[in-house]
Amino acid sequence: MKKTLLILLIALLLIPLSPNAKDSLSNKNDVFRFLQEAFQAQISLSDQTRTKEEIIDVLSPYFSDKYQKMFWDENIFKEEGKFVTYGSDFAFYYIPFFHFSDETKVVISPERIYVLQFFPSTTDGPVSYEDHYEGVVLKKMNGGWKVDEYLYNNIPKSIIDKAY
């Protein structure tokens, strides 16, 4: 019994309490998985109010400090001394509503990963928009990858050409 408890304790100590930046994103599926986790981290912020430190802990494994500041300024609101996000169909700096399919393109280079998708215009529903591209740029930082830029119709033509 003591041996089992000791092994369990050692295993728990080896598992980090807060995940670090993903260090290896070598293919499209790894990138998709990382971005889905990043998006889940963002939407989890609407579940309850949190301290600033708690929000930083949720976002830090996935987003650069620069991106966190943009996200914070646009989407995080103070409520009773703590902070929360409110849902929206069209909020900037959230991971775009990628299909995570062949429609979502990934361009991997040694220091940056571009993820983009073309969204055709729509007038259905509460939000309408014209044809546009949306994307994010992941940047290699301190040995790991983090979302560092949000792109809305400002994706470099050279990246679009590589993607399509």
One Martini backbone bead per residue (centre of mass of N, CA, C, O) as a GRO file, in nm:
protein
  164
    1MET     BB    1   0.060   0.061  -0.023
    2LYS     BB    2   0.300   0.257   0.013
    3LYS     BB    3   0.416   0.211  -0.270
    4THR     BB    4   0.171   0.314  -0.431
    5LEU     BB    5   0.162   0.595  -0.305
    6LEU     BB    6   0.448   0.678  -0.392
    7ILE     BB    7   0.408   0.648  -0.697
    8LEU     BB    8   0.173   0.848  -0.720
    9LEU     BB    9   0.324   1.093  -0.611
   10ILE     BB   10   0.547   1.099  -0.824
   11ALA     BB   11   0.361   1.126  -1.070
   12LEU     BB   12   0.232   1.397  -0.981
   13LEU     BB   13   0.506   1.557  -0.977
   14LEU     BB   14   0.564   1.514  -1.293
   15ILE     BB   15   0.307   1.663  -1.338
   16PRO     BB   16   0.205   1.942  -1.459
   17LEU     BB   17  -0.012   2.192  -1.354
   18SER     BB   18   0.098   2.373  -1.598
   19PRO     BB   19   0.103   2.411  -1.909
   20ASN     BB   20   0.303   2.446  -2.171
   21ALA     BB   21   0.423   2.514  -2.441
   22LYS     BB   22   0.410   2.379  -2.734
   23ASP     BB   23   0.694   2.210  -2.880
   24SER     BB   24   0.523   2.021  -3.098
   25LEU     BB   25   0.427   2.113  -3.443
   26SER     BB   26   0.443   1.895  -3.724
   27ASN     BB   27   0.125   1.903  -3.786
   28LYS     BB   28  -0.199   1.957  -3.852
   29ASN     BB   29  -0.317   1.798  -3.609
   30ASP     BB   30  -0.155   1.939  -3.388
   31VAL     BB   31  -0.260   2.222  -3.448
   32PHE     BB   32  -0.559   2.167  -3.409
   33ARG     BB   33  -0.545   2.072  -3.118
   34PHE     BB   34  -0.422   2.327  -3.001
   35LEU     BB   35  -0.653   2.524  -3.095
   36GLN     BB   36  -0.882   2.382  -2.946
   37GLU     BB   37  -0.761   2.427  -2.665
   38ALA     BB   38  -0.746   2.735  -2.683
   39PHE     BB   39  -1.048   2.781  -2.722
   40GLN     BB   40  -1.139   2.645  -2.459
   41ALA     BB   41  -0.993   2.843  -2.278
   42GLN     BB   42  -1.151   3.091  -2.364
   43ILE     BB   43  -1.450   2.986  -2.304
   44SER     BB   44  -1.399   2.925  -1.996
   45LEU     BB   45  -1.416   3.238  -1.907
   46SER     BB   46  -1.750   3.226  -1.891
   47ASP     BB   47  -1.819   3.041  -1.636
   48GLN     BB   48  -1.646   3.247  -1.448
   49THR     BB   49  -1.510   3.425  -1.223
   50ARG     BB   50  -1.179   3.585  -1.212
   51THR     BB   51  -0.872   3.634  -1.176
   52LYS     BB   52  -0.606   3.750  -1.334
   53GLU     BB   53  -0.423   3.506  -1.273
   54GLU     BB   54  -0.619   3.286  -1.372
   55ILE     BB   55  -0.631   3.382  -1.665
   56ILE     BB   56  -0.333   3.360  -1.726
   57ASP     BB   57  -0.318   3.052  -1.669
   58VAL     BB   58  -0.512   2.973  -1.904
   59LEU     BB   59  -0.358   3.129  -2.151
   60SER     BB   60  -0.038   3.082  -2.146
   61PRO     BB   61  -0.009   2.800  -2.301
   62TYR     BB   62  -0.123   2.954  -2.593
   63PHE     BB   63  -0.042   3.266  -2.535
   64SER     BB   64   0.085   3.546  -2.577
   65ASP     BB   65   0.116   3.841  -2.426
   66LYS     BB   66   0.014   4.009  -2.663
   67TYR     BB   67  -0.249   3.849  -2.711
   68GLN     BB   68  -0.367   3.871  -2.429
   69LYS     BB   69  -0.405   4.178  -2.438
   70MET     BB   70  -0.601   4.188  -2.675
   71PHE     BB   71  -0.811   4.002  -2.551
   72TRP     BB   72  -0.862   4.160  -2.296
   73ASP     BB   73  -0.947   4.439  -2.421
   74GLU     BB   74  -1.199   4.301  -2.586
   75ASN     BB   75  -1.327   4.047  -2.365
   76ILE     BB   76  -1.268   4.158  -2.072
   77PHE     BB   77  -1.457   4.184  -1.763
   78LYS     BB   78  -1.562   4.354  -1.491
   79GLU     BB   79  -1.688   4.167  -1.191
   80GLU     BB   80  -1.686   4.202  -0.872
   81GLY     BB   81  -1.347   4.212  -0.885
   82LYS     BB   82  -1.358   4.044  -1.141
   83PHE     BB   83  -1.341   3.821  -1.430
   84VAL     BB   84  -1.495   3.812  -1.772
   85THR     BB   85  -1.669   3.660  -2.033
   86TYR     BB   86  -1.867   3.713  -2.323
   87GLY     BB   87  -2.069   3.615  -2.547
   88SER     BB   88  -2.011   3.573  -2.912
   89ASP     BB   89  -2.029   3.568  -3.270
   90PHE     BB   90  -1.807   3.837  -3.293
   91ALA     BB   91  -1.503   3.793  -3.161
   92PHE     BB   92  -1.210   3.913  -3.108
   93TYR     BB   93  -0.932   3.687  -3.045
   94TYR     BB   94  -1.049   3.444  -3.118
   95ILE     BB   95  -1.061   3.157  -3.231
   96PRO     BB   96  -1.159   3.070  -3.506
   97PHE     BB   97  -1.423   2.901  -3.688
   98PHE     BB   98  -1.295   2.646  -3.765
   99HIS     BB   99  -1.326   2.333  -3.932
  100PHE     BB  100  -1.094   2.132  -3.926
  101SER     BB  101  -1.010   2.090  -4.235
  102ASP     BB  102  -0.942   2.134  -4.566
  103GLU     BB  103  -1.024   2.442  -4.529
  104THR     BB  104  -0.789   2.437  -4.331
  105LYS     BB  105  -0.488   2.604  -4.332
  106VAL     BB  106  -0.130   2.504  -4.321
  107VAL     BB  107   0.178   2.690  -4.248
  108ILE     BB  108   0.504   2.565  -4.205
  109SER     BB  109   0.766   2.697  -4.014
  110PRO     BB  110   1.023   2.732  -3.799
  111GLU     BB  111   0.878   3.018  -3.654
  112ARG     BB  112   0.596   2.968  -3.811
  113ILE     BB  113   0.229   2.944  -3.801
  114TYR     BB  114  -0.022   2.923  -4.040
  115VAL     BB  115  -0.379   2.979  -3.996
  116LEU     BB  116  -0.640   2.930  -4.245
  117GLN     BB  117  -0.958   3.074  -4.374
  118PHE     BB  118  -1.225   3.075  -4.587
  119PHE     BB  119  -1.512   3.303  -4.576
  120PRO     BB  120  -1.804   3.320  -4.690
  121SER     BB  121  -2.060   3.490  -4.735
  122THR     BB  122  -2.324   3.618  -4.506
  123THR     BB  123  -2.693   3.665  -4.404
  124ASP     BB  124  -2.724   3.471  -4.185
  125GLY     BB  125  -2.839   3.551  -3.905
  126PRO     BB  126  -2.695   3.768  -3.669
  127VAL     BB  127  -2.446   3.739  -3.872
  128SER     BB  128  -2.276   3.936  -4.112
  129TYR     BB  129  -2.060   3.880  -4.410
  130GLU     BB  130  -1.795   3.891  -4.600
  131ASP     BB  131  -1.560   3.796  -4.770
  132HIS     BB  132  -1.295   3.606  -4.593
  133TYR     BB  133  -1.014   3.595  -4.392
  134GLU     BB  134  -0.888   3.378  -4.134
  135GLY     BB  135  -0.635   3.393  -3.863
  136VAL     BB  136  -0.327   3.257  -3.733
  137VAL     BB  137  -0.023   3.301  -3.540
  138LEU     BB  138   0.241   3.099  -3.470
  139LYS     BB  139   0.505   3.117  -3.226
  140LYS     BB  140   0.825   3.076  -3.142
  141MET     BB  141   0.869   3.032  -2.777
  142ASN     BB  142   1.075   2.908  -2.566
  143GLY     BB  143   1.039   2.621  -2.738
  144GLY     BB  144   0.742   2.713  -2.815
  145TRP     BB  145   0.399   2.744  -2.891
  146LYS     BB  146   0.213   3.049  -2.985
  147VAL     BB  147  -0.028   3.265  -3.000
  148ASP     BB  148   0.032   3.601  -3.171
  149GLU     BB  149  -0.188   3.628  -3.413
  150TYR     BB  150  -0.449   3.809  -3.576
  151LEU     BB  151  -0.639   3.739  -3.877
  152TYR     BB  152  -0.812   3.986  -4.101
  153ASN     BB  153  -0.759   4.017  -4.423
  154ASN     BB  154  -0.408   4.008  -4.358
  155ILE     BB  155  -0.287   3.794  -4.538
  156PRO     BB  156  -0.032   3.698  -4.692
  157LYS     BB  157  -0.003   3.609  -5.017
  158SER     BB  158   0.222   3.394  -4.983
  159ILE     BB  159   0.050   3.218  -4.789
  160ILE     BB  160  -0.192   3.167  -4.967
  161ASP     BB  161  -0.033   3.033  -5.195
  162LYS     BB  162   0.073   2.794  -5.020
  163ALA     BB  163  -0.214   2.690  -4.923
  164TYR     BB  164  -0.341   2.686  -5.240
   0.00000   0.00000   0.00000
